[in-house]
CSV table of C-alpha atoms in Angstrom, one decimal:
chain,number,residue,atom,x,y,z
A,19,UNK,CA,-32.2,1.3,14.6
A,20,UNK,CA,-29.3,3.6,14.8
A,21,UNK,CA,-26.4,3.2,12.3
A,22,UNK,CA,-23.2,1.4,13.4
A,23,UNK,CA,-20.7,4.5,14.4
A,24,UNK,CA,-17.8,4.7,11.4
A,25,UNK,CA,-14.6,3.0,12.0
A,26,UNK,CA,-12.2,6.1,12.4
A,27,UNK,CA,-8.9,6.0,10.2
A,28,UNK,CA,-6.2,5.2,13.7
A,29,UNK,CA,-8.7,2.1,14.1
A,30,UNK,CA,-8.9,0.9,10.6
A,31,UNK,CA,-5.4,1.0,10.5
A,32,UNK,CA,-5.1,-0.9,14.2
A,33,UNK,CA,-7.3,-3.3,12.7
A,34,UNK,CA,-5.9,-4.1,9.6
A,35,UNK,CA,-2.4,-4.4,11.3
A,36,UNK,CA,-3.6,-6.7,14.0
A,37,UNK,CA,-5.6,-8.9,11.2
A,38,UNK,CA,-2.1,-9.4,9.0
A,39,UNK,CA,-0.1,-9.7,11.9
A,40,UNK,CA,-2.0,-12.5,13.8
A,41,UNK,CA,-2.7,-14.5,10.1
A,42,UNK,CA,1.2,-14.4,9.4
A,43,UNK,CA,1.7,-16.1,13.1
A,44,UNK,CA,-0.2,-18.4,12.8
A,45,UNK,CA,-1.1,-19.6,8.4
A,46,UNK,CA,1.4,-22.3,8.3
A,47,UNK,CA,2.1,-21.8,4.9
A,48,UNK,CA,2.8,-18.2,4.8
A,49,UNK,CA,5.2,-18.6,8.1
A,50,UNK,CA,7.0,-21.2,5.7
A,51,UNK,CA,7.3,-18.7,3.2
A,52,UNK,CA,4.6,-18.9,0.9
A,53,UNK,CA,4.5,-15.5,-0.7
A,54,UNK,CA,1.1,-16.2,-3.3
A,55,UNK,CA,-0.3,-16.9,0.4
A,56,UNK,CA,1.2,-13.6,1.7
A,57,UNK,CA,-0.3,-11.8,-1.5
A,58,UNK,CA,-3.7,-13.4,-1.4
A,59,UNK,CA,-3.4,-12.3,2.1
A,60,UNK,CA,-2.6,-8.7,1.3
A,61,UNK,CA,-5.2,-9.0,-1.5
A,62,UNK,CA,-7.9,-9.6,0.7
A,63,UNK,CA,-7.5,-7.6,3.6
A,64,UNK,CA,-5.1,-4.5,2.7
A,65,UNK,CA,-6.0,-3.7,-0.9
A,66,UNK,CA,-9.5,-2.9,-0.6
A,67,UNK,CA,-8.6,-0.1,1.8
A,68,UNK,CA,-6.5,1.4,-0.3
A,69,UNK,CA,-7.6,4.3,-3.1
A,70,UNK,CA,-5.2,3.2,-6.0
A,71,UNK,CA,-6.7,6.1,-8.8
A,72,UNK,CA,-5.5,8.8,-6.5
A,73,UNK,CA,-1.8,7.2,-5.3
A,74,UNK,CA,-1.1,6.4,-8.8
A,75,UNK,CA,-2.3,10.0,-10.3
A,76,UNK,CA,-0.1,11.3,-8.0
A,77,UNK,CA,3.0,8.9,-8.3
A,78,UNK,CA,2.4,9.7,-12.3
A,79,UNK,CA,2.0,13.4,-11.9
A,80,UNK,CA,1.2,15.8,-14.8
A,81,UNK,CA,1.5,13.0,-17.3
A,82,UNK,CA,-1.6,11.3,-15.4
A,83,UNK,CA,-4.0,13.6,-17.3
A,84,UNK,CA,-2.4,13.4,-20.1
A,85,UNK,CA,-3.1,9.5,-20.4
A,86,UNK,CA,-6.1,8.0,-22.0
A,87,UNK,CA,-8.4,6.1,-19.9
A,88,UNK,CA,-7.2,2.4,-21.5
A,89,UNK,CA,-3.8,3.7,-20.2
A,90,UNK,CA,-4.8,4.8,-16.2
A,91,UNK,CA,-6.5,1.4,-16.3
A,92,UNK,CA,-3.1,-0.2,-17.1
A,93,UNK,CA,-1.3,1.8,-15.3
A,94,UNK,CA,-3.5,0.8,-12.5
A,95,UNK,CA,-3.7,-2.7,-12.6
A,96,UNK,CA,0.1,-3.0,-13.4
A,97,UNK,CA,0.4,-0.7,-10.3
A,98,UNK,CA,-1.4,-2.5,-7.9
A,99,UNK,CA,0.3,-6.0,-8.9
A,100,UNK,CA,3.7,-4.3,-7.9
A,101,UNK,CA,2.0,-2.6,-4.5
A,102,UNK,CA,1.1,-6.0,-3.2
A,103,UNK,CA,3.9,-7.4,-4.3
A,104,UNK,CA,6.3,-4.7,-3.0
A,105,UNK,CA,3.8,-5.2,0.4
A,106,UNK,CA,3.8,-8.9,0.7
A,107,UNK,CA,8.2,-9.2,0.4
A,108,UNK,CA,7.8,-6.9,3.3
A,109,UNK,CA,5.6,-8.6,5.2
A,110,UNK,CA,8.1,-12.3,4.6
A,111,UNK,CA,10.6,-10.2,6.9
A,112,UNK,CA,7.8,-10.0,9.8
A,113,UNK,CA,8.2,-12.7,12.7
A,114,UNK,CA,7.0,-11.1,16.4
A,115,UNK,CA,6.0,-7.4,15.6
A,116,UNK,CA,3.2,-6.2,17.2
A,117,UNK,CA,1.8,-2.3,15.7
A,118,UNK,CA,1.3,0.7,18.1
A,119,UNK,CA,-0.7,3.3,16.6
A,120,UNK,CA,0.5,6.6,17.9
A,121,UNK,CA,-2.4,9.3,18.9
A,122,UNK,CA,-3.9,11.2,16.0
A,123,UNK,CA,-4.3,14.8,15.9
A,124,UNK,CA,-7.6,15.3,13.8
A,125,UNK,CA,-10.8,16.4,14.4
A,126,UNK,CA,-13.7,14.6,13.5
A,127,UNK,CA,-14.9,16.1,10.4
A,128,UNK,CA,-11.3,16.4,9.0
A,129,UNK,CA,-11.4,14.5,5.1
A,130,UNK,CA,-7.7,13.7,5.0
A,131,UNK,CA,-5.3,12.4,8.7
A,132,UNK,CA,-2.5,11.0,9.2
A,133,UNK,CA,-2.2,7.9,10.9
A,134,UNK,CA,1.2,7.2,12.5
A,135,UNK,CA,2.4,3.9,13.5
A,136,UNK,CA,5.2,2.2,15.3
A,137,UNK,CA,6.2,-1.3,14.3
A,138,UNK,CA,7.5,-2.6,17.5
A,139,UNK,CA,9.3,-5.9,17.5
A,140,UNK,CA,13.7,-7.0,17.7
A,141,UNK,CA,15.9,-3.8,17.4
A,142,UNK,CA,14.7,0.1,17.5
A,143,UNK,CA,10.8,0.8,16.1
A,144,UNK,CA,10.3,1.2,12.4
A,145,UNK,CA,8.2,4.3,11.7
A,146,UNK,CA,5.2,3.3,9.7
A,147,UNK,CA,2.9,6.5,8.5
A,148,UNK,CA,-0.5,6.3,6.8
A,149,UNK,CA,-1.9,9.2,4.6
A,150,UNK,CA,-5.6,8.7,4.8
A,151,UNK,CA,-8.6,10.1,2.8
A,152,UNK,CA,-12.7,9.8,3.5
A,153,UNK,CA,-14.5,8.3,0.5
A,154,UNK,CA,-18.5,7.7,0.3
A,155,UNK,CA,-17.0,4.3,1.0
A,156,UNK,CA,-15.0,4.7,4.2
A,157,UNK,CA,-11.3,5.4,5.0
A,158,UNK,CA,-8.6,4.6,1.8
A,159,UNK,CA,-5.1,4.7,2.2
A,160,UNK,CA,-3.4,6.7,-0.6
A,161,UNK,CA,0.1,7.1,0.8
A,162,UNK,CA,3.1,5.6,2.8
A,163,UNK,CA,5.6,6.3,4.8
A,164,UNK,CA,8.6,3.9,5.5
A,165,UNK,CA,10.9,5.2,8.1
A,166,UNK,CA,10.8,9.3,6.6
A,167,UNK,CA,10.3,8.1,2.8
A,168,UNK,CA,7.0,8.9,1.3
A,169,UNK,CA,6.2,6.0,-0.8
A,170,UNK,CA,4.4,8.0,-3.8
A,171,UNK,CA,7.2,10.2,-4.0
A,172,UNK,CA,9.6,7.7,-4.4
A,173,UNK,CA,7.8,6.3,-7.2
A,174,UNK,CA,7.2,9.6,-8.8
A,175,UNK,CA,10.9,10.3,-9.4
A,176,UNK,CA,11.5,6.9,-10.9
A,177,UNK,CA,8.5,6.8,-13.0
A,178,UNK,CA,9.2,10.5,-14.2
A,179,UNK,CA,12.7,9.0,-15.5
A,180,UNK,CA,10.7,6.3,-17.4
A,181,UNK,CA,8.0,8.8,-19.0
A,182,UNK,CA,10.0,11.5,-19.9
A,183,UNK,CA,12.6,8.5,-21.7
A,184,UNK,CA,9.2,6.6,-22.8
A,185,UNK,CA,6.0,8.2,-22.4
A,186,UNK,CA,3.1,6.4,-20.7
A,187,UNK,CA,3.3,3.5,-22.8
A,188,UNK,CA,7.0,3.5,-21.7
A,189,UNK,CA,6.1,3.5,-18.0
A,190,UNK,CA,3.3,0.8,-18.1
A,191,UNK,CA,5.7,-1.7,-20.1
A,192,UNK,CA,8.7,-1.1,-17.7
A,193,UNK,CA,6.0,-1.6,-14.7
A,194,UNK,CA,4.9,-4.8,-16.7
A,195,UNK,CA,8.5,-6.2,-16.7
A,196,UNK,CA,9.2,-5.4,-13.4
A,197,UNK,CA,6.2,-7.3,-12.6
A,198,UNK,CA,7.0,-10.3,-14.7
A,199,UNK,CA,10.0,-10.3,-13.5
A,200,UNK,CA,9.4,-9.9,-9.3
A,201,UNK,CA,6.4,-12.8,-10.3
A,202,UNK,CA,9.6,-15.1,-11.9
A,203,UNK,CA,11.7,-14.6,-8.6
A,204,UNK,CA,9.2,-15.9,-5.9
A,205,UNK,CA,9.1,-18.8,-8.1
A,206,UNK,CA,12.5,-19.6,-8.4
């Protein structure tokens, strides 16, 4: 029996899209504005295509290989909380969008594409770009691209300013906070 062929990266991403966009038309509660719904959904469905070790090594930089491993594991998880967070206020904003993945220009055996997207709904497209790398486990998204902003970049600069004021201990409890802090807002 012949192996199922391997989802390329343009249709993971097409997939994914298309899965989030037709559970926010139609989960009542998220569509009244249930964001632990939004996050569960972005949980389940977005974060497990997503290599976090690499984006956050590289929104760190240097100081990543300077941390001890009980550190990078905080630094991860504390990460990943603001992520879906960050992903799932975004995704409150979305009513009738629909996603046009733009042709990729890859060849087959290439390890690391770029996936570009169109979110196409009210007003001009958004520009929605995917950095993509292949793992022993499939596709993994470890960069994003909101309308010409690289989203590990951004975070670079700001974390920088908190490790070279704090050091890594600095950035995990500012990251922490922020966390607390976004969690205390969708309640209120």
């Amino acid at each position: 029996m012949a192996a199922a062929p391997e989802e390329t990266p343009d249709a993971m991403v097409q997939r994914l899209s298309n899965e989030v966009l037709e559970t926010l038309r139609t989960d009542k509660a998220i569509r009244a504005g249930d964001i632990n719904r939004i996050i569960a959904l972005v949980d389940k469905v977005i974060m497990p295509h997503v290599n976090f070790r690499r984006m956050m090594a590289a929104a760190v930089g240097p100081a990543w290989r300077q941390a001890t491993p009980e550190q990078q594991q905080r630094l991860q998880e504390e990460f990943k909380i603001l992520l879906v967070r960050t992903y799932a206020g975004a995704l409150t904003q979305v009513t009738d969008q629909t996603v046009r993945v733009k042709p990729m220009r890859a060849a087959p055996e290439d390890k690391d594409v770029l996936v570009r997207t169109e979110i196409i709904g009210h007003g001009d497209p958004i520009q929605l770009d995917y950095r993509l790398e292949k793992t022993p486990s499939g596709w993994k998204i470890y960069n994003l691209n909101v309308m010409g902003v690289w989203m590990v970049e951004t975070y670079r600069t700001q974390f920088a300013q908190e490790i070279n004021a704090r050091g890594i201990d600095g950035l995990i409890e500012a990251l922490a906070a922020r966390n607390k802090s976004n969690e205390a807002a969708a309640k209120s």
